[in-house]
mmCIF file of C-alpha atoms in Angstrom:
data_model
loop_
_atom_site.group_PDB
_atom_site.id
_atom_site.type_symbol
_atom_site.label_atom_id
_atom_site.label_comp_id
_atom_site.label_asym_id
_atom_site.label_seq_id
_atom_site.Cartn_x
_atom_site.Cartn_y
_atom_site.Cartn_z
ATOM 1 C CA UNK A 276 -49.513 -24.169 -130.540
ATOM 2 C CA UNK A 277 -51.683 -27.006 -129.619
ATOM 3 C CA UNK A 278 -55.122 -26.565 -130.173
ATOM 4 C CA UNK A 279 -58.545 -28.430 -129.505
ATOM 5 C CA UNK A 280 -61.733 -27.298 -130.589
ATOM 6 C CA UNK A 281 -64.498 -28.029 -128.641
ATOM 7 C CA UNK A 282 -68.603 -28.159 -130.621
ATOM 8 C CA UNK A 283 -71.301 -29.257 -129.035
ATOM 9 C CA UNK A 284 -72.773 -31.300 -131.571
ATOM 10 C CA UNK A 285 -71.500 -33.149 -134.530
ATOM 11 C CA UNK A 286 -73.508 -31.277 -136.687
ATOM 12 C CA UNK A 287 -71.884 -27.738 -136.122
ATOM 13 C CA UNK A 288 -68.218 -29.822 -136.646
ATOM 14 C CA UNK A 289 -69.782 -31.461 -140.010
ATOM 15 C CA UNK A 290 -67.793 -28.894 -142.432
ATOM 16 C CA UNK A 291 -64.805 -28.048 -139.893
ATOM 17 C CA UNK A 292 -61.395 -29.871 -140.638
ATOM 18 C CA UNK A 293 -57.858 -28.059 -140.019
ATOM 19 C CA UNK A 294 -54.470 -30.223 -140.017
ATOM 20 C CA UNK A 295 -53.046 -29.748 -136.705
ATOM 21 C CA UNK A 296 -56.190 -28.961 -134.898
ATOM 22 C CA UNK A 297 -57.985 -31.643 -132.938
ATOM 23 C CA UNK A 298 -61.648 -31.303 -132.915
ATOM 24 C CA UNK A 299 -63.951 -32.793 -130.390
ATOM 25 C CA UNK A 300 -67.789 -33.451 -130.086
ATOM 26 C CA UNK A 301 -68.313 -32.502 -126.146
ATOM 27 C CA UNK A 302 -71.889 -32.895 -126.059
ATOM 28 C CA UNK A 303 -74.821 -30.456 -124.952
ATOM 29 C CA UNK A 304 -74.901 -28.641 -122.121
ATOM 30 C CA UNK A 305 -73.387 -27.705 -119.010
ATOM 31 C CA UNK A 306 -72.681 -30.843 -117.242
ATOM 32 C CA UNK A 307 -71.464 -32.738 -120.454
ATOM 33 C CA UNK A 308 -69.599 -29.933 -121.285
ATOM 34 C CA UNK A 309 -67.877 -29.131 -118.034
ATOM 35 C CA UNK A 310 -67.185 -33.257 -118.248
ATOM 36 C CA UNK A 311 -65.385 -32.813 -121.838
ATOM 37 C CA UNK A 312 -63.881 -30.080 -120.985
ATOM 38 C CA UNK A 313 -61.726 -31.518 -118.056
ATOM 39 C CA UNK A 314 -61.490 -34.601 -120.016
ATOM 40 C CA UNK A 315 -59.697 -32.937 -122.883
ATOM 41 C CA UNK A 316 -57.330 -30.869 -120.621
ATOM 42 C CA UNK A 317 -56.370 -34.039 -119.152
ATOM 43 C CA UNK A 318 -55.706 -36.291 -121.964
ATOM 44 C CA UNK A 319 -53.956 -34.020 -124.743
ATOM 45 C CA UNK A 320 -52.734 -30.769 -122.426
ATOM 46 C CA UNK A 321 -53.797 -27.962 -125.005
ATOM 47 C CA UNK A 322 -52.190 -24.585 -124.764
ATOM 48 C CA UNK A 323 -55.566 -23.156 -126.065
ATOM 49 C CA UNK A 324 -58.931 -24.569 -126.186
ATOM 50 C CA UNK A 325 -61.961 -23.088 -127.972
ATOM 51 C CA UNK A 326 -65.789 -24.092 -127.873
ATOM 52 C CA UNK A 327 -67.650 -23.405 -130.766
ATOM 53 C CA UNK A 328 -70.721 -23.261 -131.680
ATOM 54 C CA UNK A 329 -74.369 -21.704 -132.811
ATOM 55 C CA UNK A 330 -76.004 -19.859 -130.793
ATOM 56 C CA UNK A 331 -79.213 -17.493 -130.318
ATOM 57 C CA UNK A 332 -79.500 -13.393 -130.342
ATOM 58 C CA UNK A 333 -81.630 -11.557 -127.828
ATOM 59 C CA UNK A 334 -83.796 -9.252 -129.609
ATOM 60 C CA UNK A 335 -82.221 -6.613 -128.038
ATOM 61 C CA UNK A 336 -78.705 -6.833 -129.778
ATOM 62 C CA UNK A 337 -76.629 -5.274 -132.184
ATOM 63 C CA UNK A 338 -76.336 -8.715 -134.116
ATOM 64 C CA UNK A 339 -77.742 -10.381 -137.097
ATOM 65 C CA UNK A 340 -78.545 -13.517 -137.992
ATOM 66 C CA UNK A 341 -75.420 -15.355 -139.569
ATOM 67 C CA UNK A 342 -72.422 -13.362 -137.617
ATOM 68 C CA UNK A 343 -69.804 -14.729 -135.939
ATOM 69 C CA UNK A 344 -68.671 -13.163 -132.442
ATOM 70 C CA UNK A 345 -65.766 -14.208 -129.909
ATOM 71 C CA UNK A 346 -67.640 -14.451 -126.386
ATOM 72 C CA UNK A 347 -65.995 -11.973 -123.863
ATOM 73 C CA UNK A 348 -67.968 -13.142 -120.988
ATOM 74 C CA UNK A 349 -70.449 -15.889 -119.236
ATOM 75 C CA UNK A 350 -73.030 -15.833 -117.113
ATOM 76 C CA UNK A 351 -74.807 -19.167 -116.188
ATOM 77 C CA UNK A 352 -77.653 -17.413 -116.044
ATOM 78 C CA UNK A 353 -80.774 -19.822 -114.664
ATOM 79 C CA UNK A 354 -78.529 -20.818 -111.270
ATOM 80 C CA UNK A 355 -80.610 -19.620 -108.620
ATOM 81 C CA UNK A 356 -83.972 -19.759 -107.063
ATOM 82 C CA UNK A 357 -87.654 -18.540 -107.446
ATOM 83 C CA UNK A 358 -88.650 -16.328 -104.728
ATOM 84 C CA UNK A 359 -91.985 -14.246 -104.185
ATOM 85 C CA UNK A 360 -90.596 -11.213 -106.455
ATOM 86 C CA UNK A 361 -89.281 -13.518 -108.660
ATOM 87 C CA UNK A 362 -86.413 -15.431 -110.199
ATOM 88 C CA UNK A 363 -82.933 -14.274 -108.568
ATOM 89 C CA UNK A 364 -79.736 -15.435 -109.772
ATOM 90 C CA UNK A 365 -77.864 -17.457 -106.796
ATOM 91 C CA UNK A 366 -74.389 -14.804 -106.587
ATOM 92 C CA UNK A 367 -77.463 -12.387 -105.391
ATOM 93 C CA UNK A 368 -78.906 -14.267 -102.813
ATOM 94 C CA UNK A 369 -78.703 -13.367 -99.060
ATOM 95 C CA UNK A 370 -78.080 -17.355 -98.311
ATOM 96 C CA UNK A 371 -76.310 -17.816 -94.837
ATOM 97 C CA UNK A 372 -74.060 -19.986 -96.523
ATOM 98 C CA UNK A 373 -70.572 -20.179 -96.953
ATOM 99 C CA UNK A 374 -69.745 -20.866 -100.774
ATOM 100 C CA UNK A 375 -68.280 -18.810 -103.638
ATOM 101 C CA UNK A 376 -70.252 -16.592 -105.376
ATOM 102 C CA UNK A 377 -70.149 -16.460 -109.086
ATOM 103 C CA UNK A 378 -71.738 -14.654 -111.805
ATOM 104 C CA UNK A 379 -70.147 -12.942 -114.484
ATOM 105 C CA UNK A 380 -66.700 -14.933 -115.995
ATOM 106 C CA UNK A 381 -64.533 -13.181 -117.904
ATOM 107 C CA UNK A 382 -62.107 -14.255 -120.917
ATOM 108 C CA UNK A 383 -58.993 -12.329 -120.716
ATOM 109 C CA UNK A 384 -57.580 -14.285 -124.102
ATOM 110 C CA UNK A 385 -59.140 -12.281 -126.317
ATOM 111 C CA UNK A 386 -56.824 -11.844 -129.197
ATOM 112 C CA UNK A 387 -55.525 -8.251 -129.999
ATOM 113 C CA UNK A 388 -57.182 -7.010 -132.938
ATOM 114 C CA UNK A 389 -59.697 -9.466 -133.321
ATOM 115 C CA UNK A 390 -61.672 -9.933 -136.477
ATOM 116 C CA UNK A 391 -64.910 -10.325 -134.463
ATOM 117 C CA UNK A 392 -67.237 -8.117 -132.759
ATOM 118 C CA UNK A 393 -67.024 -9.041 -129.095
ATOM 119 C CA UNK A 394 -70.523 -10.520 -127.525
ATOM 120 C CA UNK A 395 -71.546 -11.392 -124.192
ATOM 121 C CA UNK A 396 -73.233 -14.498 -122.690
ATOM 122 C CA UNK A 397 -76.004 -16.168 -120.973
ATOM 123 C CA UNK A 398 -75.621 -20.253 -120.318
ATOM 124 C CA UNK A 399 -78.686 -21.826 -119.845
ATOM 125 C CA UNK A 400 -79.779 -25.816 -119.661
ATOM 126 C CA UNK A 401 -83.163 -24.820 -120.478
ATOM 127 C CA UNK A 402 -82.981 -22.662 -123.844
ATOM 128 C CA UNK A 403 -85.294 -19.459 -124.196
ATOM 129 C CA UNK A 404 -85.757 -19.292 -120.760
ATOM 130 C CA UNK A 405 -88.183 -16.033 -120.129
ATOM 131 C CA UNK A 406 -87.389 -15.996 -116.679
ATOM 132 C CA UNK A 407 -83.129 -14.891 -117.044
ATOM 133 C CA UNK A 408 -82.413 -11.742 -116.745
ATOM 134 C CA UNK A 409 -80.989 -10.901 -120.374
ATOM 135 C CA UNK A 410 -80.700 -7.078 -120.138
ATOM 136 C CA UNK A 411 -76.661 -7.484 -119.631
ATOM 137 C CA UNK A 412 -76.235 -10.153 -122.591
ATOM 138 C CA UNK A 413 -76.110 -10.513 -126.112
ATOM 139 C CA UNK A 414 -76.566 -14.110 -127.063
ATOM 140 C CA UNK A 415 -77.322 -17.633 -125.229
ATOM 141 C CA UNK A 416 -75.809 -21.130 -125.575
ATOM 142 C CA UNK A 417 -76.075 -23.960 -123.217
ATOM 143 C CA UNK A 418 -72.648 -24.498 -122.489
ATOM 144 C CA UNK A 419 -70.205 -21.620 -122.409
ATOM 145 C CA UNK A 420 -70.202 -20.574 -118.987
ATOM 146 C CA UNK A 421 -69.472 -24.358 -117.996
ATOM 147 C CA UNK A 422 -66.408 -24.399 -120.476
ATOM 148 C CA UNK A 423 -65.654 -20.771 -119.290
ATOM 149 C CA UNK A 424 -65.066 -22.105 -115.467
ATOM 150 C CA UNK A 425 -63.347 -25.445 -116.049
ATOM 151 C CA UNK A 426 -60.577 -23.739 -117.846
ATOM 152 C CA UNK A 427 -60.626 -20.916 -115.719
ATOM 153 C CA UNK A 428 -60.317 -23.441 -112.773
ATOM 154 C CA UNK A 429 -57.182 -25.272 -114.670
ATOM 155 C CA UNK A 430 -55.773 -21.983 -116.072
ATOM 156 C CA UNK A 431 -55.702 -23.293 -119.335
ATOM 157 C CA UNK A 432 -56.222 -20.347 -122.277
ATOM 158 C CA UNK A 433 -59.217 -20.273 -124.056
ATOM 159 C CA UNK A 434 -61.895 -18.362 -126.699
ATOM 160 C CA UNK A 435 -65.171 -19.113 -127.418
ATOM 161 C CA UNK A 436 -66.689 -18.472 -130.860
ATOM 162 C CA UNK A 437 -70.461 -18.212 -132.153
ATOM 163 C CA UNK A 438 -72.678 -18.277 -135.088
ATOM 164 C CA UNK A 439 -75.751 -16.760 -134.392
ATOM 165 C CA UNK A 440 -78.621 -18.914 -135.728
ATOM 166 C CA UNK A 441 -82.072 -17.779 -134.096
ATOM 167 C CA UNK A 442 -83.372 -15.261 -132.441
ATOM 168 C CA UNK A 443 -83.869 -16.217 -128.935
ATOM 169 C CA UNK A 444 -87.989 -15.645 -128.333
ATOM 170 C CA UNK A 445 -90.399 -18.200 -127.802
ATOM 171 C CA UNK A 446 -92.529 -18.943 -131.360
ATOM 172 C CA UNK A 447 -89.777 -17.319 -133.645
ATOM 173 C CA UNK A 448 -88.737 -20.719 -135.305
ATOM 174 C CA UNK A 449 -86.674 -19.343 -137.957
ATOM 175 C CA UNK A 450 -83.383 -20.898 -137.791
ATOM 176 C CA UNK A 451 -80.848 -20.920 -140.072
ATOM 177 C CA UNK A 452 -78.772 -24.218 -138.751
ATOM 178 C CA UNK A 453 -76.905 -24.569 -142.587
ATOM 179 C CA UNK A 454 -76.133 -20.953 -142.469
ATOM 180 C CA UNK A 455 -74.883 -20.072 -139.248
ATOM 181 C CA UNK A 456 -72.812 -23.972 -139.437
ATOM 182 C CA UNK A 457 -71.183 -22.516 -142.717
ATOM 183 C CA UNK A 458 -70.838 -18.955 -140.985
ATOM 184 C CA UNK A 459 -69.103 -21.005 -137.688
ATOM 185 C CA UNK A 460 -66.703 -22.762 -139.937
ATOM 186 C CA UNK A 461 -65.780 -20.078 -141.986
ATOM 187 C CA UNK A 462 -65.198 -18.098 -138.346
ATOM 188 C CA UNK A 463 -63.055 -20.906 -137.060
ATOM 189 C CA UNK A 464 -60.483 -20.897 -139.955
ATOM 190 C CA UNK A 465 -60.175 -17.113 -139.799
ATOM 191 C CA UNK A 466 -59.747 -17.200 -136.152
ATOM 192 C CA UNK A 467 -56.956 -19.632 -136.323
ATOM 193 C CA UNK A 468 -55.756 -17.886 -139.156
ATOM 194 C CA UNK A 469 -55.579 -15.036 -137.260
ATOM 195 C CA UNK A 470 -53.840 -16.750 -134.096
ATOM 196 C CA UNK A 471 -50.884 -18.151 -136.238
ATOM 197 C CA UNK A 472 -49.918 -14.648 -137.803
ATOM 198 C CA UNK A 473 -49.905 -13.261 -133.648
ATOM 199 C CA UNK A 474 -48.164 -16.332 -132.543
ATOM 200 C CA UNK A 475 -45.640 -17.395 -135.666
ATOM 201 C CA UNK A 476 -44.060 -20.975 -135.041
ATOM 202 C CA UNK A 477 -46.223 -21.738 -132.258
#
């Protein structure tokens, strides 16, 4: 099995390192990671590609600071428009326009059994946005629903895994970047781990 391993920043691959597994600094966001992404399919044609990386908590989850969770689903959740009632996301927008419509991406690569408690997602450029409609979500990054669509798009397999490092509300300032890097690492070895005993010799 070919894989490359996607993070962010160089600081959350600082303590990752796996023979056989190419890792990859893709930068911060959507539109550098949407960029890297593509890039990466291109040039070294993975048969799985994973993003990883920290990420924040809602208040409102069953999460603590420090796990690790495989993302089940994206939302890029601050694409739309302000209107008089408010911010609404652009799949729910009566725009007499014809484009595609999306919200809510799925990963259907889950592994069976998987060591991790499932989580879903909210993408966002601007971080602790209080405008998103989190209700649905668990956690928020700023570039999984960008990675999400680009393999979706080139139907190339794919898991996302986070460390949760903050809580995401406006003032609480008590990250734990060393932790939740340690936790992410840690996370990445036992997912592969896990991934060679379900796919022996690959």
């Amino acid at each position: 099995m070919s894989i490359c391993i996607l993070f962010p920043t160089a600081s959350e691959a600082a303590l990752f390192q796996r023979d056989g597994v190419r890792s990859i600094i893709s930068g911060v966001g959507l539109t550098a990671t949407a960029y890297s992404t593509m890039k990466t399919i291109q040039q070294h044609q993975p048969s799985l590609l994973i993003l990883a990386g920290i990420a924040g908590m809602y208040p409102h989850a069953d999460l603590a600071i420090g796990d690790v969770v495989l993302v089940a689903s994206e939302v890029e959740a601050d694409l739309g428009f302000f209107t008089p009632e408010g911010f609404t996301h652009l799949a729910h927008l009566p725009l007499d326009m014809d484009f595609v419509r999306r919200h809510t991406l799925p990963c259907h690569h889950l592994p069976a059994d998987t060591p991790f408690p499932l989580a879903r997602s909210a993408s966002l450029n601007a971080a602790l946005a209080p405008f998103i409609d989190s209700r649905g979500v668990d956690i928020e990054n700023m570039e999984g629903a960008a990675f999400f669509h680009v393999c979706r798009e080139e139907q190339v397999p794919f898991l996302q895994l986070r460390a949760i490092s903050n809580v995401v509300k406006p003032g609480h300032d008590d990250w734990d970047m060393t932790g939740s890097v340690q936790a992410l690492t840690a996370g990445l070895h036992r997912l592969l781990d896990h991934l060679q005993v379900a796919h022996p010799g690959n």
